[in-house]
Amino acid sequence: MAPHNDSTEVVEERATTMVADAENKPISTIVIIIAMQTEALPLVTKFQLSEDHDSLFPKGVPWVRYYGVYKDLNLNVIWPGKDPLLGVDSVGTISASLVTYASIQALKPDLIINAGTAGGFKAKETCIGDVYLASDVAFHDRRIPIPVFDQYGIGARKTFSTPNLLKELNLKIGKLSTGDSLDMSPQDEASIIANDAAVKDMEGAAVAYVADLLSVPVIFVKAVTDIVDGDKPTAEEFLQNLVAVTTALDQAVTRVLDFISGKCVSEL
Ligand code: SAH
């Protein structure tokens, strides 16, 4: 009988080979996580996606999947839906984490794209309508002033590197800071500065956390709706620019998909 070798080394080698295989085969299944309906619907229309009425998700949750094929890509736009009690978009880190987890479990994507709007900082020369790829993500509202827990709270991590995509699409690159508030308290502001962020959102670092746990590469495409350190109130500026900026987001995501089509993860 052949020797039965299940040493840790062999198991690790097998795992590495599996990751390498995944990286070397063309990307096929993509999950696009989008927090707001206004951001999601233009993509759904453009790619003629269908709503999944026989949901992959647990019964009763508001999460919505739109799916279809674009070029050689199986697209899944996942929107956490409307809050069951209040009827507004389920924005923020909790819903984003849950739908990321459930989508990875159900769809086993090769790549996740978290697309959405964000606030920008004029101190970082960010303008309304700019579209960013995030180089790093971190949280700015999880303060735990105990050694090591402080770093866990901030949860800073580098994102999956896509040098060819960045070069080809000529998008801006910058750090993304995530928190569960649209406005910015002085404490948040200090953390955002410490995080060296160019853009601020309410989902990115949460999506990154879950995708990292489950070893799925994720990229962040964020279009700027408001300038946080400008002179207009954020909520007003956000609503004023949302529809126009969503068009810029939609175009950027399309260019990203065109670039990805036919490529392996390692070629991004
Ligand atoms: N009143 C809005 C609330 C949306 S919350 C409504 O029409 O329902 C803002 C959403 O846009 C979040 O998904 C967040 O990721 C993003 N966003 C845009 N600008 C932001 C900012 N300045 N700070 C945090 N998130 C922002």
Tab-separated table of C-alpha atoms and ligand atoms in Angstrom:
chain	number	residue	atom	x	y	z
A	1	MET	CA	0.000	0.000	0.000
A	2	ALA	CA	1.357	3.466	-0.824
A	3	PRO	CA	2.436	5.402	2.232
A	4	HIS	CA	-0.384	7.533	3.527
A	5	ASN	CA	1.167	10.962	3.883
A	6	ASP	CA	-1.071	13.560	5.497
A	7	SER	CA	1.600	15.624	7.188
A	8	THR	CA	0.867	19.316	7.699
A	9	GLU	CA	3.453	20.136	5.055
A	10	VAL	CA	1.653	18.157	2.396
A	11	VAL	CA	-1.714	19.647	3.347
A	12	GLU	CA	-0.211	23.131	3.200
A	13	GLU	CA	1.380	22.395	-0.154
A	14	ARG	CA	-1.965	21.208	-1.496
A	15	ALA	CA	-3.659	24.384	-0.217
A	16	THR	CA	-1.001	26.555	-1.851
A	17	THR	CA	-1.442	24.697	-5.142
A	18	MET	CA	-5.205	25.233	-4.949
A	19	VAL	CA	-4.755	28.974	-4.399
A	20	ALA	CA	-2.241	29.116	-7.277
A	21	ASP	CA	-4.692	27.232	-9.546
A	22	ALA	CA	-7.475	29.663	-8.632
A	23	GLU	CA	-5.171	32.583	-9.368
A	24	ASN	CA	-4.223	31.143	-12.737
A	25	LYS	CA	-7.629	30.399	-14.162
A	26	PRO	CA	-9.723	33.157	-15.747
A	27	ILE	CA	-12.036	34.953	-13.350
A	28	SER	CA	-15.517	33.610	-13.782
A	29	THR	CA	-17.793	34.513	-10.849
A	30	ILE	CA	-17.912	38.054	-9.520
A	31	VAL	CA	-19.855	39.406	-6.558
A	32	ILE	CA	-20.451	43.157	-6.540
A	33	ILE	CA	-21.517	44.374	-3.094
A	34	ILE	CA	-23.445	47.668	-3.284
A	35	ALA	CA	-25.105	49.301	-0.250
A	36	MET	CA	-27.715	51.533	-1.842
A	37	GLN	CA	-30.453	50.883	-4.389
A	38	THR	CA	-29.657	54.137	-6.218
A	39	GLU	CA	-26.103	52.898	-6.695
A	40	ALA	CA	-27.118	49.360	-7.716
A	41	LEU	CA	-29.970	49.914	-10.179
A	42	PRO	CA	-27.996	51.594	-13.004
A	43	LEU	CA	-25.697	48.527	-13.117
A	44	VAL	CA	-28.660	46.161	-12.996
A	45	THR	CA	-30.207	47.970	-15.976
A	46	LYS	CA	-26.950	48.308	-17.914
A	47	PHE	CA	-26.043	44.616	-17.648
A	48	GLN	CA	-29.681	43.484	-17.969
A	49	LEU	CA	-29.442	41.531	-14.735
A	50	SER	CA	-32.414	39.595	-13.380
A	51	GLU	CA	-33.593	39.597	-9.796
A	52	ASP	CA	-33.242	36.203	-8.113
A	53	HIS	CA	-36.707	35.387	-6.805
A	54	ASP	CA	-35.707	31.972	-5.558
A	55	SER	CA	-33.208	33.509	-3.160
A	56	LEU	CA	-29.969	31.841	-2.110
A	57	PHE	CA	-30.295	33.729	1.145
A	58	PRO	CA	-32.266	32.758	4.261
A	59	LYS	CA	-36.014	33.259	4.072
A	60	GLY	CA	-37.176	36.661	5.269
A	61	VAL	CA	-33.944	38.661	4.891
A	62	PRO	CA	-34.189	41.768	2.677
A	63	TRP	CA	-30.961	40.980	0.783
A	64	VAL	CA	-31.330	41.064	-2.990
A	65	ARG	CA	-29.262	39.332	-5.677
A	66	TYR	CA	-29.327	40.419	-9.306
A	67	TYR	CA	-27.529	38.108	-11.690
A	68	GLY	CA	-26.591	37.685	-15.321
A	69	VAL	CA	-23.714	37.166	-17.716
A	70	TYR	CA	-21.542	39.964	-19.079
A	71	LYS	CA	-18.854	38.928	-21.546
A	72	ASP	CA	-17.484	35.752	-19.907
A	73	LEU	CA	-18.294	36.859	-16.349
A	74	ASN	CA	-21.076	35.577	-14.093
A	75	LEU	CA	-22.149	38.790	-12.411
A	76	ASN	CA	-23.938	38.957	-9.085
A	77	VAL	CA	-24.912	42.361	-7.783
A	78	ILE	CA	-25.741	41.995	-4.092
A	79	TRP	CA	-27.699	44.768	-2.410
A	80	PRO	CA	-28.563	44.366	1.320
A	81	GLY	CA	-32.041	45.713	0.538
A	82	LYS	CA	-34.306	47.949	2.578
A	83	ASP	CA	-34.466	47.832	6.341
A	84	PRO	CA	-37.541	45.697	7.137
A	85	LEU	CA	-38.825	48.163	9.755
A	86	LEU	CA	-37.872	51.542	8.339
A	87	GLY	CA	-37.763	50.992	4.591
A	88	VAL	CA	-34.413	52.734	3.995
A	89	ASP	CA	-31.304	51.164	2.434
A	90	SER	CA	-29.498	48.848	4.890
A	91	VAL	CA	-26.233	50.829	4.770
A	92	GLY	CA	-23.336	50.298	7.172
A	93	THR	CA	-20.960	47.605	8.348
A	94	ILE	CA	-23.384	45.061	9.843
A	95	SER	CA	-25.424	44.489	6.697
A	96	ALA	CA	-22.295	44.703	4.534
A	97	SER	CA	-20.570	41.970	6.585
A	98	LEU	CA	-23.612	39.716	6.550
A	99	VAL	CA	-24.205	39.908	2.807
A	100	THR	CA	-20.495	39.468	2.078
A	101	TYR	CA	-20.414	36.321	4.219
A	102	ALA	CA	-23.638	34.904	2.775
A	103	SER	CA	-22.617	35.694	-0.817
A	104	ILE	CA	-19.221	34.027	-0.461
A	105	GLN	CA	-20.834	30.936	1.066
A	106	ALA	CA	-23.489	30.694	-1.624
A	107	LEU	CA	-21.597	31.786	-4.734
A	108	LYS	CA	-17.885	31.046	-4.106
A	109	PRO	CA	-16.805	34.102	-6.113
A	110	ASP	CA	-13.341	34.442	-7.662
A	111	LEU	CA	-13.422	38.162	-6.902
A	112	ILE	CA	-15.522	40.650	-4.948
A	113	ILE	CA	-15.966	44.276	-5.939
A	114	ASN	CA	-17.315	46.624	-3.273
A	115	ALA	CA	-18.669	49.534	-5.281
A	116	GLY	CA	-20.271	52.606	-3.795
A	117	THR	CA	-20.114	56.255	-2.936
A	118	ALA	CA	-17.846	57.876	-0.374
A	119	GLY	CA	-16.953	61.171	1.216
A	120	GLY	CA	-13.644	62.714	0.114
A	121	PHE	CA	-11.150	65.072	1.704
A	122	LYS	CA	-10.000	68.230	0.017
A	123	ALA	CA	-6.855	67.968	2.166
A	124	LYS	CA	-6.109	64.948	-0.077
A	125	GLU	CA	-7.068	66.838	-3.245
A	126	THR	CA	-10.220	64.797	-3.701
A	127	CYS	CA	-13.022	66.218	-5.882
A	128	ILE	CA	-16.709	65.358	-6.323
A	129	GLY	CA	-17.030	62.624	-8.975
A	130	ASP	CA	-13.494	61.267	-8.490
A	131	VAL	CA	-13.397	57.478	-8.519
A	132	TYR	CA	-10.944	55.780	-6.177
A	133	LEU	CA	-9.474	52.317	-5.896
A	134	ALA	CA	-8.633	51.729	-2.226
A	135	SER	CA	-5.039	50.725	-1.500
A	136	ASP	CA	-5.768	50.175	2.221
A	137	VAL	CA	-8.814	50.042	4.478
A	138	ALA	CA	-9.299	50.695	8.203
A	139	PHE	CA	-12.061	51.576	10.677
A	140	HIS	CA	-12.294	54.997	12.318
A	141	ASP	CA	-14.982	54.411	14.951
A	142	ARG	CA	-13.753	51.320	16.812
A	143	ARG	CA	-11.718	52.773	19.639
A	144	ILE	CA	-10.409	50.179	22.121
A	145	PRO	CA	-7.607	51.839	24.097
A	146	ILE	CA	-5.972	48.652	25.332
A	147	PRO	CA	-2.717	47.436	23.791
A	148	VAL	CA	-3.260	45.264	20.684
A	149	PHE	CA	-7.062	45.621	20.959
A	150	ASP	CA	-6.479	49.175	19.700
A	151	GLN	CA	-4.992	47.738	16.486
A	152	TYR	CA	-7.742	45.132	16.234
A	153	GLY	CA	-10.315	47.950	16.443
A	154	ILE	CA	-8.651	49.951	13.693
A	155	GLY	CA	-8.416	46.773	11.595
A	156	ALA	CA	-6.039	48.331	9.066
A	157	ARG	CA	-5.216	46.122	6.121
A	158	LYS	CA	-3.762	46.441	2.644
A	159	THR	CA	-6.187	45.564	-0.089
A	160	PHE	CA	-5.572	43.066	-2.861
A	161	SER	CA	-3.061	44.698	-5.160
A	162	THR	CA	-4.159	45.360	-8.763
A	163	PRO	CA	-1.293	47.316	-10.378
A	164	ASN	CA	-2.314	46.554	-13.976
A	165	LEU	CA	-5.935	47.529	-13.395
A	166	LEU	CA	-4.845	50.764	-11.764
A	167	LYS	CA	-2.474	51.636	-14.597
A	168	GLU	CA	-4.932	50.789	-17.359
A	169	LEU	CA	-7.950	52.561	-15.862
A	170	ASN	CA	-6.177	55.598	-14.549
A	171	LEU	CA	-8.292	55.712	-11.391
A	172	LYS	CA	-7.167	57.531	-8.268
A	173	ILE	CA	-5.620	55.433	-5.509
A	174	GLY	CA	-5.964	56.199	-1.804
A	175	LYS	CA	-6.729	54.840	1.620
A	176	LEU	CA	-10.343	54.211	2.643
A	177	SER	CA	-11.612	54.676	6.203
A	178	THR	CA	-14.885	53.077	7.290
A	179	GLY	CA	-17.322	53.881	10.105
A	180	ASP	CA	-21.027	53.489	10.802
A	181	SER	CA	-21.857	57.210	10.652
A	182	LEU	CA	-22.401	59.488	7.680
A	183	ASP	CA	-21.309	62.511	9.674
A	184	MET	CA	-17.891	62.875	11.300
A	185	SER	CA	-17.323	63.440	15.004
A	186	PRO	CA	-14.062	65.111	16.134
A	187	GLN	CA	-12.864	61.699	17.376
A	188	ASP	CA	-13.639	60.100	14.023
A	189	GLU	CA	-11.808	62.931	12.308
A	190	ALA	CA	-8.675	62.313	14.387
A	191	SER	CA	-8.786	58.592	13.501
A	192	ILE	CA	-9.385	59.309	9.810
A	193	ILE	CA	-6.330	61.569	9.791
A	194	ALA	CA	-4.342	58.872	11.625
A	195	ASN	CA	-5.554	56.368	9.001
A	196	ASP	CA	-4.262	58.788	6.336
A	197	ALA	CA	-7.547	58.327	4.451
A	198	ALA	CA	-8.463	60.040	1.177
A	199	VAL	CA	-12.024	58.673	1.260
A	200	LYS	CA	-14.541	57.685	3.928
A	201	ASP	CA	-17.445	55.254	3.639
A	202	MET	CA	-19.686	53.018	5.755
A	203	GLU	CA	-18.938	49.517	4.421
A	204	GLY	CA	-15.455	48.992	2.924
A	205	ALA	CA	-13.381	47.783	5.885
A	206	ALA	CA	-16.190	45.421	6.935
A	207	VAL	CA	-16.313	43.809	3.485
A	208	ALA	CA	-12.497	43.533	3.593
A	209	TYR	CA	-12.591	41.810	6.977
A	210	VAL	CA	-15.003	39.104	5.850
A	211	ALA	CA	-13.354	38.604	2.448
A	212	ASP	CA	-9.972	38.226	4.160
A	213	LEU	CA	-11.348	35.694	6.647
A	214	LEU	CA	-12.567	33.579	3.751
A	215	SER	CA	-9.558	34.296	1.484
A	216	VAL	CA	-11.453	35.946	-1.368
A	217	PRO	CA	-9.739	38.869	-3.144
A	218	VAL	CA	-11.701	42.115	-3.013
A	219	ILE	CA	-11.289	45.479	-4.712
A	220	PHE	CA	-12.954	48.745	-3.720
A	221	VAL	CA	-14.334	51.186	-6.281
A	222	LYS	CA	-15.559	54.327	-4.526
A	223	ALA	CA	-16.966	57.476	-6.164
A	224	VAL	CA	-16.931	60.731	-4.208
A	225	THR	CA	-20.347	62.313	-3.511
A	226	ASP	CA	-19.320	64.874	-0.873
A	227	ILE	CA	-16.292	66.680	0.465
A	228	VAL	CA	-16.176	66.043	4.183
A	229	ASP	CA	-13.776	68.887	5.027
A	230	GLY	CA	-15.541	71.288	2.617
A	231	ASP	CA	-18.080	73.983	3.490
A	232	LYS	CA	-21.359	72.159	2.623
A	233	PRO	CA	-23.269	69.966	5.088
A	234	THR	CA	-22.436	66.331	4.206
A	235	ALA	CA	-25.993	64.940	4.066
A	236	GLU	CA	-27.170	67.765	1.765
A	237	GLU	CA	-24.134	67.524	-0.531
A	238	PHE	CA	-24.389	63.714	-0.625
A	239	LEU	CA	-28.051	63.790	-1.736
A	240	GLN	CA	-27.408	66.578	-4.251
A	241	ASN	CA	-24.630	64.638	-6.016
A	242	LEU	CA	-25.785	61.042	-5.535
A	243	VAL	CA	-27.435	60.483	-8.931
A	244	ALA	CA	-24.716	62.209	-11.007
A	245	VAL	CA	-21.887	60.504	-9.146
A	246	THR	CA	-23.616	57.150	-9.494
A	247	THR	CA	-23.181	57.537	-13.268
A	248	ALA	CA	-19.416	57.953	-12.767
A	249	LEU	CA	-19.413	54.898	-10.494
A	250	ASP	CA	-21.369	52.867	-13.019
A	251	GLN	CA	-18.889	53.794	-15.801
A	252	ALA	CA	-15.901	52.930	-13.607
A	253	VAL	CA	-17.344	49.536	-12.641
A	254	THR	CA	-18.018	48.773	-16.325
A	255	ARG	CA	-14.412	49.611	-17.222
A	256	VAL	CA	-13.198	47.433	-14.350
A	257	LEU	CA	-15.327	44.514	-15.622
A	258	ASP	CA	-14.107	45.027	-19.202
A	259	PHE	CA	-10.540	44.891	-17.933
A	260	ILE	CA	-11.159	41.819	-15.758
A	261	SER	CA	-12.867	39.817	-18.492
A	262	GLY	CA	-10.639	36.946	-19.651
A	263	LYS	CA	-7.989	37.599	-17.013
A	264	CYS	CA	-6.848	35.655	-13.964
A	265	VAL	CA	-6.731	37.210	-10.520
A	266	SER	CA	-2.905	37.205	-10.738
A	267	GLU	CA	-3.052	39.385	-13.872
A	268	LEU	CA	-4.934	42.228	-12.227
B	1	SAH	N1	-29.479	59.811	3.514
B	1	SAH	C1	-28.869	58.770	2.693
B	1	SAH	C2	-28.070	57.885	3.599
B	1	SAH	C3	-27.059	57.053	2.909
B	1	SAH	S1	-25.696	56.689	3.935
B	1	SAH	C4	-29.932	58.105	1.879
B	1	SAH	O1	-30.267	58.602	0.827
B	1	SAH	O2	-30.462	57.020	2.223
B	1	SAH	C5	-24.376	56.989	2.866
B	1	SAH	C6	-23.945	55.878	1.941
B	1	SAH	O3	-23.008	56.427	1.042
B	1	SAH	C7	-23.209	54.752	2.636
B	1	SAH	O4	-23.440	53.542	1.975
B	1	SAH	C8	-21.739	55.188	2.579
B	1	SAH	O5	-20.852	54.109	2.309
B	1	SAH	C9	-21.662	56.197	1.441
B	1	SAH	N2	-21.131	57.538	1.779
B	1	SAH	C10	-21.156	58.589	0.939
B	1	SAH	N3	-20.596	59.690	1.514
B	1	SAH	C11	-20.186	59.330	2.755
B	1	SAH	C12	-19.549	60.024	3.837
B	1	SAH	N4	-19.230	61.306	3.753
B	1	SAH	N5	-19.313	59.350	4.970
B	1	SAH	C13	-19.648	58.044	5.074
B	1	SAH	N6	-20.255	57.348	4.088
B	1	SAH	C14	-20.535	57.953	2.923
